Short mmCIF file of N, CA and C in Angstrom, two decimals:
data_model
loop_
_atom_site.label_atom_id
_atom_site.label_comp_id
_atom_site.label_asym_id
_atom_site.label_seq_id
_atom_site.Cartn_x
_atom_site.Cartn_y
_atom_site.Cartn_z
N UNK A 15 -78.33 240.42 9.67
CA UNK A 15 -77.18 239.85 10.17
C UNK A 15 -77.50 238.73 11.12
N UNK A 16 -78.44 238.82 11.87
CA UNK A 16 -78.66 237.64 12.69
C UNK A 16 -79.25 236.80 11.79
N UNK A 17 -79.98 237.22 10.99
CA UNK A 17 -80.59 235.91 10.10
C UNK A 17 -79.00 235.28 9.62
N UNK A 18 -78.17 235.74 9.37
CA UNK A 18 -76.77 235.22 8.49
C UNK A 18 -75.93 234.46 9.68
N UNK A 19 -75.99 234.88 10.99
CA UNK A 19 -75.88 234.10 12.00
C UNK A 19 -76.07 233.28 12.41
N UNK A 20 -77.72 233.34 12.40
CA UNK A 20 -78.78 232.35 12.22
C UNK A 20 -78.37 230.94 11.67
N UNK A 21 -78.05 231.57 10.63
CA UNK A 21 -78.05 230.31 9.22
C UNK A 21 -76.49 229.80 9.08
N UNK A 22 -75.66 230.92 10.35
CA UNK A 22 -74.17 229.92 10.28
C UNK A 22 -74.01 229.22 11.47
N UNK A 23 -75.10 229.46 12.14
CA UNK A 23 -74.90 228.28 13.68
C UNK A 23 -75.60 226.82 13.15
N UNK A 24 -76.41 227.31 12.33
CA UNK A 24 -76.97 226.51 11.79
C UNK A 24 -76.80 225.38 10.88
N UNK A 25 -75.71 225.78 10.18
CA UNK A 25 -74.59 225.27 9.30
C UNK A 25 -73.45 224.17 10.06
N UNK A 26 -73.36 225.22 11.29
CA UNK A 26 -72.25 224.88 12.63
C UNK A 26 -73.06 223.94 12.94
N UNK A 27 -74.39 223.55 13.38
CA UNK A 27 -75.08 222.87 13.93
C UNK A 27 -74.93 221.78 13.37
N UNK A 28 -75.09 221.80 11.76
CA UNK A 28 -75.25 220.58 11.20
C UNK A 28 -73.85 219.85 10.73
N UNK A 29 -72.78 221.06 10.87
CA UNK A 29 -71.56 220.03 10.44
C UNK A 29 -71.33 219.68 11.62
N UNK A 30 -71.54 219.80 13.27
CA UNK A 30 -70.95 219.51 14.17
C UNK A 30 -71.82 217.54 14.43
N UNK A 31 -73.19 217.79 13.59
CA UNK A 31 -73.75 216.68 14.19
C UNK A 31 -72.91 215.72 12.93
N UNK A 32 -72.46 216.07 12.51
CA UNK A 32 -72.09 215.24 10.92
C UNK A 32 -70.80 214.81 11.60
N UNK A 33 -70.19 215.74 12.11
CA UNK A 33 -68.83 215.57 12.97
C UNK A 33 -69.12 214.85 14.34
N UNK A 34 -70.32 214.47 14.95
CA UNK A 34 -70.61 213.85 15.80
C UNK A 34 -70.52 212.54 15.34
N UNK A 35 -71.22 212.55 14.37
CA UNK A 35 -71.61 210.79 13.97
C UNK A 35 -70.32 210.40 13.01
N UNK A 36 -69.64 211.05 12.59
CA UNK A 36 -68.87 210.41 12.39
C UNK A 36 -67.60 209.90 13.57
N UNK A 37 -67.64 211.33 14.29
CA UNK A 37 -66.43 210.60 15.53
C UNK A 37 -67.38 209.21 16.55
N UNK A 38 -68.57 209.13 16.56
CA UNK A 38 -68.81 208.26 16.65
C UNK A 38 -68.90 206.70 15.90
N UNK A 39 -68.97 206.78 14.53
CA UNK A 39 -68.30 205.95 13.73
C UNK A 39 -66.84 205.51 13.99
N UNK A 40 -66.31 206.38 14.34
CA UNK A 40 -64.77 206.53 14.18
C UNK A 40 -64.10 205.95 15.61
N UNK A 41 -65.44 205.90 16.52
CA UNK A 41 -65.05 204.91 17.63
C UNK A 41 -65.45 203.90 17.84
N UNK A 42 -66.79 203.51 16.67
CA UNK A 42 -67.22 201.89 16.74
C UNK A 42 -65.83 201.61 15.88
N UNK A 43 -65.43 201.84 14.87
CA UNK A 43 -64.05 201.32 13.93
C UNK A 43 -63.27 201.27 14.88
N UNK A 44 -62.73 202.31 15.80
CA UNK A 44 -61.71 202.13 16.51
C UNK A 44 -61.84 200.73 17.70
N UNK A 45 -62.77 200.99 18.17
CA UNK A 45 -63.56 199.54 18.83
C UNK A 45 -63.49 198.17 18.57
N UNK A 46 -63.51 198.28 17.03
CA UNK A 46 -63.66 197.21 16.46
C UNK A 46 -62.20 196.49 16.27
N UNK A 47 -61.62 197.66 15.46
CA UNK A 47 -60.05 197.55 15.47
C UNK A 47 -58.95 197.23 16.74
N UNK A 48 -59.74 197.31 17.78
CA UNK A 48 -59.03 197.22 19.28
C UNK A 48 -59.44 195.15 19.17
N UNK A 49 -60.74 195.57 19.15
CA UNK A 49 -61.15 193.53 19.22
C UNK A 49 -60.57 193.46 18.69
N UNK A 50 -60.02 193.18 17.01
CA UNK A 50 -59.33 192.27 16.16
C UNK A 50 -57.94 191.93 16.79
N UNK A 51 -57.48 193.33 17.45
CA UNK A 51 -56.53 193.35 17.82
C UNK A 51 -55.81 192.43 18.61
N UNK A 52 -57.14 192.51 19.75
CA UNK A 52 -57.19 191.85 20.38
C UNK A 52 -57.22 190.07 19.98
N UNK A 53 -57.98 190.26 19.24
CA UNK A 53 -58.21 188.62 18.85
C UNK A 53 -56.76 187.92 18.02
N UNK A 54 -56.58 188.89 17.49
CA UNK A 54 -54.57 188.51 16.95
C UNK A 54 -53.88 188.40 17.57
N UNK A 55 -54.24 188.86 19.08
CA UNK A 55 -52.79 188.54 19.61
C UNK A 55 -53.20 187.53 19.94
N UNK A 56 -54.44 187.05 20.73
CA UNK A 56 -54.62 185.36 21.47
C UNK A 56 -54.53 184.50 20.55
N UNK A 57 -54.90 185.08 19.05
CA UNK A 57 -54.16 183.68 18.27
C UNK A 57 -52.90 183.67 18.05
N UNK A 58 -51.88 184.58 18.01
CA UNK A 58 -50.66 184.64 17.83
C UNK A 58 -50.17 184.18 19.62
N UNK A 59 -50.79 184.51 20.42
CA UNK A 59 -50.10 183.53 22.00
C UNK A 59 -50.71 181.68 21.76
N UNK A 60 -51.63 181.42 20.99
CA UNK A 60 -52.44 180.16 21.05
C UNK A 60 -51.12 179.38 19.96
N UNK A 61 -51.10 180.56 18.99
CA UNK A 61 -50.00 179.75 18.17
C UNK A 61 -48.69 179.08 18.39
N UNK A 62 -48.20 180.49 19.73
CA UNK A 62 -46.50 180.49 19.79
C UNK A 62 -46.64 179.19 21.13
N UNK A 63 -48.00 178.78 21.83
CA UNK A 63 -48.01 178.00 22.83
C UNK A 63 -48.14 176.58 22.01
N UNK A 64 -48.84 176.56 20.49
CA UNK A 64 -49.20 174.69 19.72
C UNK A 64 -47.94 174.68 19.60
N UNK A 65 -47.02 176.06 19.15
CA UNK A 65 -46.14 175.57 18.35
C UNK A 65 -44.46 175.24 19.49
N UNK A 66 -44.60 175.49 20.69
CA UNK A 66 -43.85 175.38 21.56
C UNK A 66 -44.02 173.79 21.96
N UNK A 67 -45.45 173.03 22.27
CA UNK A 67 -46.27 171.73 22.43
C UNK A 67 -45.42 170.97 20.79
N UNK A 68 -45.90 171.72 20.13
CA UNK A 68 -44.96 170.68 19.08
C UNK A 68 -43.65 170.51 19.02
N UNK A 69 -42.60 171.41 19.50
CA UNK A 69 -41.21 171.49 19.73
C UNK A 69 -41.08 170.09 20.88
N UNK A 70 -41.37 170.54 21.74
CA UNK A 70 -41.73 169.61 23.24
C UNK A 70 -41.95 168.16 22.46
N UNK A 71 -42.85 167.84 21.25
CA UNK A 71 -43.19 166.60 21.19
C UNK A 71 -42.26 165.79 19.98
N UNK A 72 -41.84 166.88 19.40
CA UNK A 72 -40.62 166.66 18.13
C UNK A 72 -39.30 166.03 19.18
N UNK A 73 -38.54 167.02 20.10
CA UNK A 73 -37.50 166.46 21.04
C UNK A 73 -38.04 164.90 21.72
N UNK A 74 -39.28 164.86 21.69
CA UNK A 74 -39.38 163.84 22.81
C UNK A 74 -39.41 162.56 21.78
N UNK A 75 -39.89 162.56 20.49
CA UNK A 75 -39.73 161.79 18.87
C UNK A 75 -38.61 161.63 18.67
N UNK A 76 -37.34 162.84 19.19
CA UNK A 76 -35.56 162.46 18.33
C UNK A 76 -35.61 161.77 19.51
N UNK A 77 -35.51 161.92 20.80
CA UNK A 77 -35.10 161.45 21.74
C UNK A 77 -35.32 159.79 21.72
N UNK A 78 -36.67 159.69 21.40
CA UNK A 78 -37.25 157.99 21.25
C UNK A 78 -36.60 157.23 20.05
N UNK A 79 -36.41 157.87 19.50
CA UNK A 79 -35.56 157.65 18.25
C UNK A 79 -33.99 157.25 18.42
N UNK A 80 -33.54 157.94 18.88
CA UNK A 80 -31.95 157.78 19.22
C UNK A 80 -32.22 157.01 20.56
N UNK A 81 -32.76 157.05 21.45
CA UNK A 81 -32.58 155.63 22.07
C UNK A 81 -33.01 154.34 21.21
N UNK A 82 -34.16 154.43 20.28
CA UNK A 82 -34.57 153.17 19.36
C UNK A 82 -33.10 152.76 18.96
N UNK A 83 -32.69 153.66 18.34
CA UNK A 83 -31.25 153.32 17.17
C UNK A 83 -29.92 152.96 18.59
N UNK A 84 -29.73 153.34 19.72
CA UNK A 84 -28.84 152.87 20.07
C UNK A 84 -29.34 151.26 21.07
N UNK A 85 -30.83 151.44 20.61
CA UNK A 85 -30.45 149.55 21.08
C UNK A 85 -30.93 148.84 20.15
N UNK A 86 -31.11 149.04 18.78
CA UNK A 86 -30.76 148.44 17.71
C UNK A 86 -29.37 148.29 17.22
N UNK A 87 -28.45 149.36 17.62
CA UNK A 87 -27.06 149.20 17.86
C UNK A 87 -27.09 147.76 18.59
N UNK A 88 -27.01 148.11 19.46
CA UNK A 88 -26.67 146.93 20.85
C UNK A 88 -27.06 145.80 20.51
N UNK A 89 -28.40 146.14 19.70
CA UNK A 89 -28.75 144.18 19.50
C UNK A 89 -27.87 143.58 18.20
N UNK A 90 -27.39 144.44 16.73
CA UNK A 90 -26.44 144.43 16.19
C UNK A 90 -25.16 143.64 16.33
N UNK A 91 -24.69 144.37 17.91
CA UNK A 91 -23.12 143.72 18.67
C UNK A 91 -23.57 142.54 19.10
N UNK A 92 -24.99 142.22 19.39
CA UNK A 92 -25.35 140.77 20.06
C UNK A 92 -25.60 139.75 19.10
N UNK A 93 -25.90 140.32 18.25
CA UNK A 93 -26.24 139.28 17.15
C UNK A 93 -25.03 138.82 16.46
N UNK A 94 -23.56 139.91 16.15
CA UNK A 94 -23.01 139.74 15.76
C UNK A 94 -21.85 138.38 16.80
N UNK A 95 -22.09 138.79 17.81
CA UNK A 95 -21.35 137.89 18.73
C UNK A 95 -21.90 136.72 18.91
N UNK A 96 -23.33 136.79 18.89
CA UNK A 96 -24.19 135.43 18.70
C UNK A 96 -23.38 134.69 17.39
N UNK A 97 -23.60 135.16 16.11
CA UNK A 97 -22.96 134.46 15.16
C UNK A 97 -21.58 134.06 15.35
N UNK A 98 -20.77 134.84 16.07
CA UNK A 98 -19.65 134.16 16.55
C UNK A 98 -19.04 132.94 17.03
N UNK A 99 -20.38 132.84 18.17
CA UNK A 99 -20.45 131.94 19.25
C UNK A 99 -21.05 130.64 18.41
N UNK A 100 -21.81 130.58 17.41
CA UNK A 100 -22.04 129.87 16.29
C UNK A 100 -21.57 129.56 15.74
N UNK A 101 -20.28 130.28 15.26
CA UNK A 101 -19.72 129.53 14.18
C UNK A 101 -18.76 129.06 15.27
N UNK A 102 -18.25 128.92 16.31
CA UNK A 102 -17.46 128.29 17.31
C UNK A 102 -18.03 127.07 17.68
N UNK A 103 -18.87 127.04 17.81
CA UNK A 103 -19.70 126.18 18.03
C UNK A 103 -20.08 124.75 16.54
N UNK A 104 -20.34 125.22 15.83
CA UNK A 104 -19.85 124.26 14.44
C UNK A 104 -18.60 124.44 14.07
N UNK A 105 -17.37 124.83 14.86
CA UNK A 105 -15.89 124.41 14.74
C UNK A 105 -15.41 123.74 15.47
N UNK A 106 -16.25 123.49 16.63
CA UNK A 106 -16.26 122.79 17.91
C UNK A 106 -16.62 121.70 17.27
N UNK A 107 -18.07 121.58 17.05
CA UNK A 107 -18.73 120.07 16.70
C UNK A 107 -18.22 119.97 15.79
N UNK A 108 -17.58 120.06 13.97
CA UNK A 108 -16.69 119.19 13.65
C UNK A 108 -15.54 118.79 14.03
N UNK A 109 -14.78 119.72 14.72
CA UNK A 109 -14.02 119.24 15.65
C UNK A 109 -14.28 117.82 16.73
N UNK A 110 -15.01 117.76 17.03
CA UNK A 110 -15.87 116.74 17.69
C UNK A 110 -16.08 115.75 16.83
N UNK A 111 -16.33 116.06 15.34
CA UNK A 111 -16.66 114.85 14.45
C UNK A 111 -15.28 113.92 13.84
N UNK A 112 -14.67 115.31 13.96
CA UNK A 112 -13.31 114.90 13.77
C UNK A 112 -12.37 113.84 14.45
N UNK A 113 -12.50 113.86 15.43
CA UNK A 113 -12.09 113.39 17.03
C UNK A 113 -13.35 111.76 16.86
N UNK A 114 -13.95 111.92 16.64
CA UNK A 114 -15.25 110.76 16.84
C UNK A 114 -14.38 110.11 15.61
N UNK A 115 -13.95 110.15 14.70
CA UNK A 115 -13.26 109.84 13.81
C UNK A 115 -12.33 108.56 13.32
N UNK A 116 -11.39 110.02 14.33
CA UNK A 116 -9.87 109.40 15.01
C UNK A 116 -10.29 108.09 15.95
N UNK A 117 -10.89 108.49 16.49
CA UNK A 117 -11.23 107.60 17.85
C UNK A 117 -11.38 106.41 17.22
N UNK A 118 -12.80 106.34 16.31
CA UNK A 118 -13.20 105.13 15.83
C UNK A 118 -11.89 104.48 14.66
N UNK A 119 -11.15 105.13 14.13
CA UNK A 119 -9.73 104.83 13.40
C UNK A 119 -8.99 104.09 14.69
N UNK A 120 -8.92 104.77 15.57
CA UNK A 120 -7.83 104.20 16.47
C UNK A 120 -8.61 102.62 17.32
N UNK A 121 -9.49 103.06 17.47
CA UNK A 121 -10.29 101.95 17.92
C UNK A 121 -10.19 100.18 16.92
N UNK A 122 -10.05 100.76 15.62
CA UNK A 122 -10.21 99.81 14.81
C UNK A 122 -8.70 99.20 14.54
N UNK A 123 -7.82 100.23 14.46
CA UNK A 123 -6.39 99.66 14.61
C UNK A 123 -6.06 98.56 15.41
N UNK A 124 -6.53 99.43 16.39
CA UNK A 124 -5.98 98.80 17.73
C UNK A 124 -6.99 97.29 17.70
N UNK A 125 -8.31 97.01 17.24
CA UNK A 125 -8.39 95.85 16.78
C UNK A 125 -7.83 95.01 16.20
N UNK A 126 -7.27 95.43 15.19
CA UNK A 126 -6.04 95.11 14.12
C UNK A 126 -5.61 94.69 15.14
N UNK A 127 -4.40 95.21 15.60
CA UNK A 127 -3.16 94.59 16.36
C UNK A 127 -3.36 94.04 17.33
N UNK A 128 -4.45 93.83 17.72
CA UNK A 128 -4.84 93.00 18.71
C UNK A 128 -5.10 91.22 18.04
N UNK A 129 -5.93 91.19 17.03
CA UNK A 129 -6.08 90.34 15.65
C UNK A 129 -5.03 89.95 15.30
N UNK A 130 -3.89 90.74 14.92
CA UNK A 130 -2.60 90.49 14.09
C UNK A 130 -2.37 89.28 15.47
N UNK A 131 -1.96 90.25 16.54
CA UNK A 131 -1.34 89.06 17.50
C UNK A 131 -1.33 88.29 18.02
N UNK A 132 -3.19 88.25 18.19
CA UNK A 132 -3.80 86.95 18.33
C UNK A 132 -3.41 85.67 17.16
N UNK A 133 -3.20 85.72 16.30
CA UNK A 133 -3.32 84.95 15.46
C UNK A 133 -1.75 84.68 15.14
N UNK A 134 -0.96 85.82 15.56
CA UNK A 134 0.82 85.31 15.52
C UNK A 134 0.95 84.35 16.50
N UNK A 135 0.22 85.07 17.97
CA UNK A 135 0.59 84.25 18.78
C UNK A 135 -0.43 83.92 19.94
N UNK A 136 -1.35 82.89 19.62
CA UNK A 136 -2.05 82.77 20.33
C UNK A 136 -1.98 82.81 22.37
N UNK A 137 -2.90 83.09 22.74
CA UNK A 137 -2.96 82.91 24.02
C UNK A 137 -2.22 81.80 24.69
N UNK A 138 -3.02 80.50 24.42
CA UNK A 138 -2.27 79.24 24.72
C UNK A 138 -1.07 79.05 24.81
N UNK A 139 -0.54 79.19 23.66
CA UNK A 139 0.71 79.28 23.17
C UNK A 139 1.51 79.79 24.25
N UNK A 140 1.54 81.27 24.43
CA UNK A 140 1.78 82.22 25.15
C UNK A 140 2.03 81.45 26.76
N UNK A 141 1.23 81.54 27.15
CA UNK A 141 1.16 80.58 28.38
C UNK A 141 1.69 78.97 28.66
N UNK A 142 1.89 78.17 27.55
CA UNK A 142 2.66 77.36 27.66
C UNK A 142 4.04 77.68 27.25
N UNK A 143 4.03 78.65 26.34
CA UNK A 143 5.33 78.56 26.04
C UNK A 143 6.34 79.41 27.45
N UNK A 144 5.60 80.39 27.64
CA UNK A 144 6.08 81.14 29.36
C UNK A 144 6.21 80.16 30.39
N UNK A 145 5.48 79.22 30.26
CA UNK A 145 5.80 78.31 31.26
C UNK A 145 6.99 77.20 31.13
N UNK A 146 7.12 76.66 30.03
CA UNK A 146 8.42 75.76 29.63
C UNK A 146 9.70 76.38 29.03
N UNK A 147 10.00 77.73 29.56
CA UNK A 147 10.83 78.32 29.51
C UNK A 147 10.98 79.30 27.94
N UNK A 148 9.88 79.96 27.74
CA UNK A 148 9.50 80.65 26.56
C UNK A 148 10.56 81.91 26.51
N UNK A 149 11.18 82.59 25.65
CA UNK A 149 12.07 83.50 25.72
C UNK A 149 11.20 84.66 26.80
N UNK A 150 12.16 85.41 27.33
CA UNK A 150 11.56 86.28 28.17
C UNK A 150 11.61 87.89 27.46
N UNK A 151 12.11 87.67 26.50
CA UNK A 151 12.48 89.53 25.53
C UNK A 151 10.68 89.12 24.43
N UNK A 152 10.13 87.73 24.24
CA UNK A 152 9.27 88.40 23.65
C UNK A 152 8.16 88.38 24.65
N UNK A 153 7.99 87.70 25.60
CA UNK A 153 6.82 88.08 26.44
C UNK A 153 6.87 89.31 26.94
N UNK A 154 8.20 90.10 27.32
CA UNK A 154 8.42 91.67 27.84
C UNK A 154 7.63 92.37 26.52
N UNK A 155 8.12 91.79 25.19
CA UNK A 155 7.50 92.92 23.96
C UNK A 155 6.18 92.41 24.25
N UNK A 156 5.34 91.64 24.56
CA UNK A 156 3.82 91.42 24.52
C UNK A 156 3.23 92.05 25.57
N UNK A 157 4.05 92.54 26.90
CA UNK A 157 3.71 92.93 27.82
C UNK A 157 3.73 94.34 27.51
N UNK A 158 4.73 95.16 26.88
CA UNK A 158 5.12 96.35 26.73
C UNK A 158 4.01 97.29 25.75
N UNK A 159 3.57 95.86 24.85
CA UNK A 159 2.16 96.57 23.80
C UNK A 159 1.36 96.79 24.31
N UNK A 160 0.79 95.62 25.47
CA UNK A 160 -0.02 95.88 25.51
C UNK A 160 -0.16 96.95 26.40
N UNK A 161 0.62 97.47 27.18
CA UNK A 161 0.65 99.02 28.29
C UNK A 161 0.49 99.63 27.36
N UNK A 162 1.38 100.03 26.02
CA UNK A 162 0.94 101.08 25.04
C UNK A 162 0.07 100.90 24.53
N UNK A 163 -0.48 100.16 24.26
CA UNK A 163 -2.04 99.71 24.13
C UNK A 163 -3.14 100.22 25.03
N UNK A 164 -3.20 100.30 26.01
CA UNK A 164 -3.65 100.41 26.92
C UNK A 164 -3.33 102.36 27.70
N UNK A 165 -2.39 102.83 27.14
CA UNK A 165 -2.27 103.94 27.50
C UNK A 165 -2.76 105.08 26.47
N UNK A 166 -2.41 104.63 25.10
CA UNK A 166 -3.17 104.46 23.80
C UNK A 166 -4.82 105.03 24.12
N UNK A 167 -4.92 103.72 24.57
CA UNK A 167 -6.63 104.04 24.63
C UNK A 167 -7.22 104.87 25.76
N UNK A 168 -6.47 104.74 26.96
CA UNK A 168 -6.93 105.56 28.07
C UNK A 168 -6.60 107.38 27.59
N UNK A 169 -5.47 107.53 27.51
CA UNK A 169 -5.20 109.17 26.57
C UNK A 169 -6.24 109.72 25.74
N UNK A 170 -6.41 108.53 24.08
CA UNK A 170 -8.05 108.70 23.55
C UNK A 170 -9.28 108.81 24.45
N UNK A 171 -9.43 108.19 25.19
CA UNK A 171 -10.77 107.92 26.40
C UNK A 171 -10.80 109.52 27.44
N UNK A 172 -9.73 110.01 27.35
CA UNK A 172 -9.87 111.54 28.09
C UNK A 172 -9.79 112.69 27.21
N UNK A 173 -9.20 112.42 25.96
CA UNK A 173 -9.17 113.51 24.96
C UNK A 173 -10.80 113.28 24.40
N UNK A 174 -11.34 112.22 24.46
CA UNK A 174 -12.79 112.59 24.33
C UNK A 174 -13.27 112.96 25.01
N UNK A 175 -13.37 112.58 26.44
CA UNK A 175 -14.25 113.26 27.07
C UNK A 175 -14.27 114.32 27.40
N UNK A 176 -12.73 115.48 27.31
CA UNK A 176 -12.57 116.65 27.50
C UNK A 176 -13.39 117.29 26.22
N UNK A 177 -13.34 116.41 25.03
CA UNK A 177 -13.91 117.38 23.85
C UNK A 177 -15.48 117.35 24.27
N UNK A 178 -15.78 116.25 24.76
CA UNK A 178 -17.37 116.01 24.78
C UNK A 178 -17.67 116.97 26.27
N UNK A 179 -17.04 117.42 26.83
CA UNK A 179 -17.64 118.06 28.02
C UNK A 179 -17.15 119.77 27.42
N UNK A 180 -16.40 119.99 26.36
CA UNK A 180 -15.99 121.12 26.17
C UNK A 180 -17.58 121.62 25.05
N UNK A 181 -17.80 120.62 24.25
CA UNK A 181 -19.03 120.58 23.46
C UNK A 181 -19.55 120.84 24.32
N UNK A 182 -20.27 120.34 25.52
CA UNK A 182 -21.17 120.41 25.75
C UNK A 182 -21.30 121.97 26.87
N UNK A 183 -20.77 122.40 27.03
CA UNK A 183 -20.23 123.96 27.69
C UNK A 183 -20.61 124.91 26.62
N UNK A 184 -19.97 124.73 25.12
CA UNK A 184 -20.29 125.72 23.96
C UNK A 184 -21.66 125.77 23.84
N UNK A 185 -22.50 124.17 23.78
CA UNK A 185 -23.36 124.39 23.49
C UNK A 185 -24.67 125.24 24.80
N UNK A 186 -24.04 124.43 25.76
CA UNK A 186 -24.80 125.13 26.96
C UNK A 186 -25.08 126.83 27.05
N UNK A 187 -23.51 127.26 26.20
CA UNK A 187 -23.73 128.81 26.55
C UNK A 187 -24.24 129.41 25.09
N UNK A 188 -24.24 128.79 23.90
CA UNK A 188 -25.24 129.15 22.92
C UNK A 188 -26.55 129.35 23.51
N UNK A 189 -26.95 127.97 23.99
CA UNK A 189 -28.20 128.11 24.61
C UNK A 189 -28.62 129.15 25.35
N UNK A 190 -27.83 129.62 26.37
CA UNK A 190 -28.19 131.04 27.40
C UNK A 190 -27.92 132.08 26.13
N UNK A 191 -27.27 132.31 25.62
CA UNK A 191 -27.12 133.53 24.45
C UNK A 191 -28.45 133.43 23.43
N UNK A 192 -28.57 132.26 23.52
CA UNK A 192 -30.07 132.10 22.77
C UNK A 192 -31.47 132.92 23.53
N UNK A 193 -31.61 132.51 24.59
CA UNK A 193 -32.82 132.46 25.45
C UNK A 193 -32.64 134.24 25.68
N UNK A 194 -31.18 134.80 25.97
CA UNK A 194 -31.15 136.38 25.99
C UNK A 194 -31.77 136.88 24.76
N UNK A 195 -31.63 136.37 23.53
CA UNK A 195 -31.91 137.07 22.01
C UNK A 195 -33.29 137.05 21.98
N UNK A 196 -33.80 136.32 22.46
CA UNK A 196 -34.99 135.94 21.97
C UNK A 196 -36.16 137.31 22.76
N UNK A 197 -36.11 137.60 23.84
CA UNK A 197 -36.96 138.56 24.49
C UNK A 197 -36.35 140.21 23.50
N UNK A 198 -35.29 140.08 23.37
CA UNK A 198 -34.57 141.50 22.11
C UNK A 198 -35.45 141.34 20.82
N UNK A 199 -34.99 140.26 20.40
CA UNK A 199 -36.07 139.94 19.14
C UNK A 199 -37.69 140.15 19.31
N UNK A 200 -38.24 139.95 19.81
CA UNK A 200 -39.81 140.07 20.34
C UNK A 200 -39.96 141.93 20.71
N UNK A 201 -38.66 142.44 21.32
CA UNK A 201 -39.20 143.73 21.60
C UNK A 201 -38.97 144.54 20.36
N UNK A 202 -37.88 143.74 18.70
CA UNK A 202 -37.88 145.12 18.15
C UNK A 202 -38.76 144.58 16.89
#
């Protein structure tokens, strides 16, 4: 019986060392399984921190973006008002050409009738005949032309120069609307 004892401690002996090395196995695995563990979560915190850095850099991309687009807006309304101010500006200057026109029409008339009357009634004439008792209703009509003559041309002589100083205002403020576009243009 002790030999059968013997030979079951013995048995005991050897499944306990079998049961040793394996619960020692069973705590390098568990060991091991703790690192991985470990190592999954710092990549799963490394991840949820790139991927938070990329959120952060996506908002800060719409953000640059929608300010890009609202002053591409803005330069849009400027450009469009620029062309405005342009085409006012070549409605102005033919207007102006228009007027340069008239002027030179009226200018040339008024040669005419200056011509016509020289030659109806000369100067000389005029003056001798005013002096030896020349009718006085047509020297009043020679006197009366020539005021409308003369008022004629002074009226033309300010309707130009209001157009030519009004030109030159349109064009002055093209110019500043110009010189603003130009630093917009360069930045987009």
């Amino acid at each position: 019986r002790l030999l059968a004892f013997r030979g079951s401690i013995a048995a005991t002996s050897s499944d306990a060392q079998r049961l040793r090395q394996e619960l020692t196995e069973a705590r390098v695995a568990s060991a091991r399984l703790e690192a991985g563990a470990e190592s999954l979560a710092l990549e799963v915190a490394s991840s949820e921190r790139s991927a938070e850095e990329t959120e952060r850099k996506a908002l800060g991309v719409a953000r640059e973006l929608l300010e890009t687009s609202q002053g591409i807006s803005r330069l849009r309304v400027e450009a469009a008002a620029q062309q405005t101010l342009k085409l006012e500006l070549e409605e102005a200057q033919m207007e102006a050409t228009s007027l340069e026109q008239r002027l030179d029409a009226t200018k040339h008339d008024l040669e005419l009738s200056r011509l016509r009357r020289a030659t109806a009634h000369p100067p000389e004439q005029l003056r001798s005949a005013g002096g030896a008792g020349a009718a006085p209703p047509q020297v009043a009509l020679e006197q009366l032309r020539a005021s409308q003559d003369f008022a004629v041309q002074e009226a033309l002589r300010s309707a130009w120069e209001a157009e030519v100083r009004d030109r030159r205002e349109t064009e002055a403020k093209l110019q500043a609307m110009e010189t603003h576009i130009w630093p917009i243009r360069e930045s987009l």
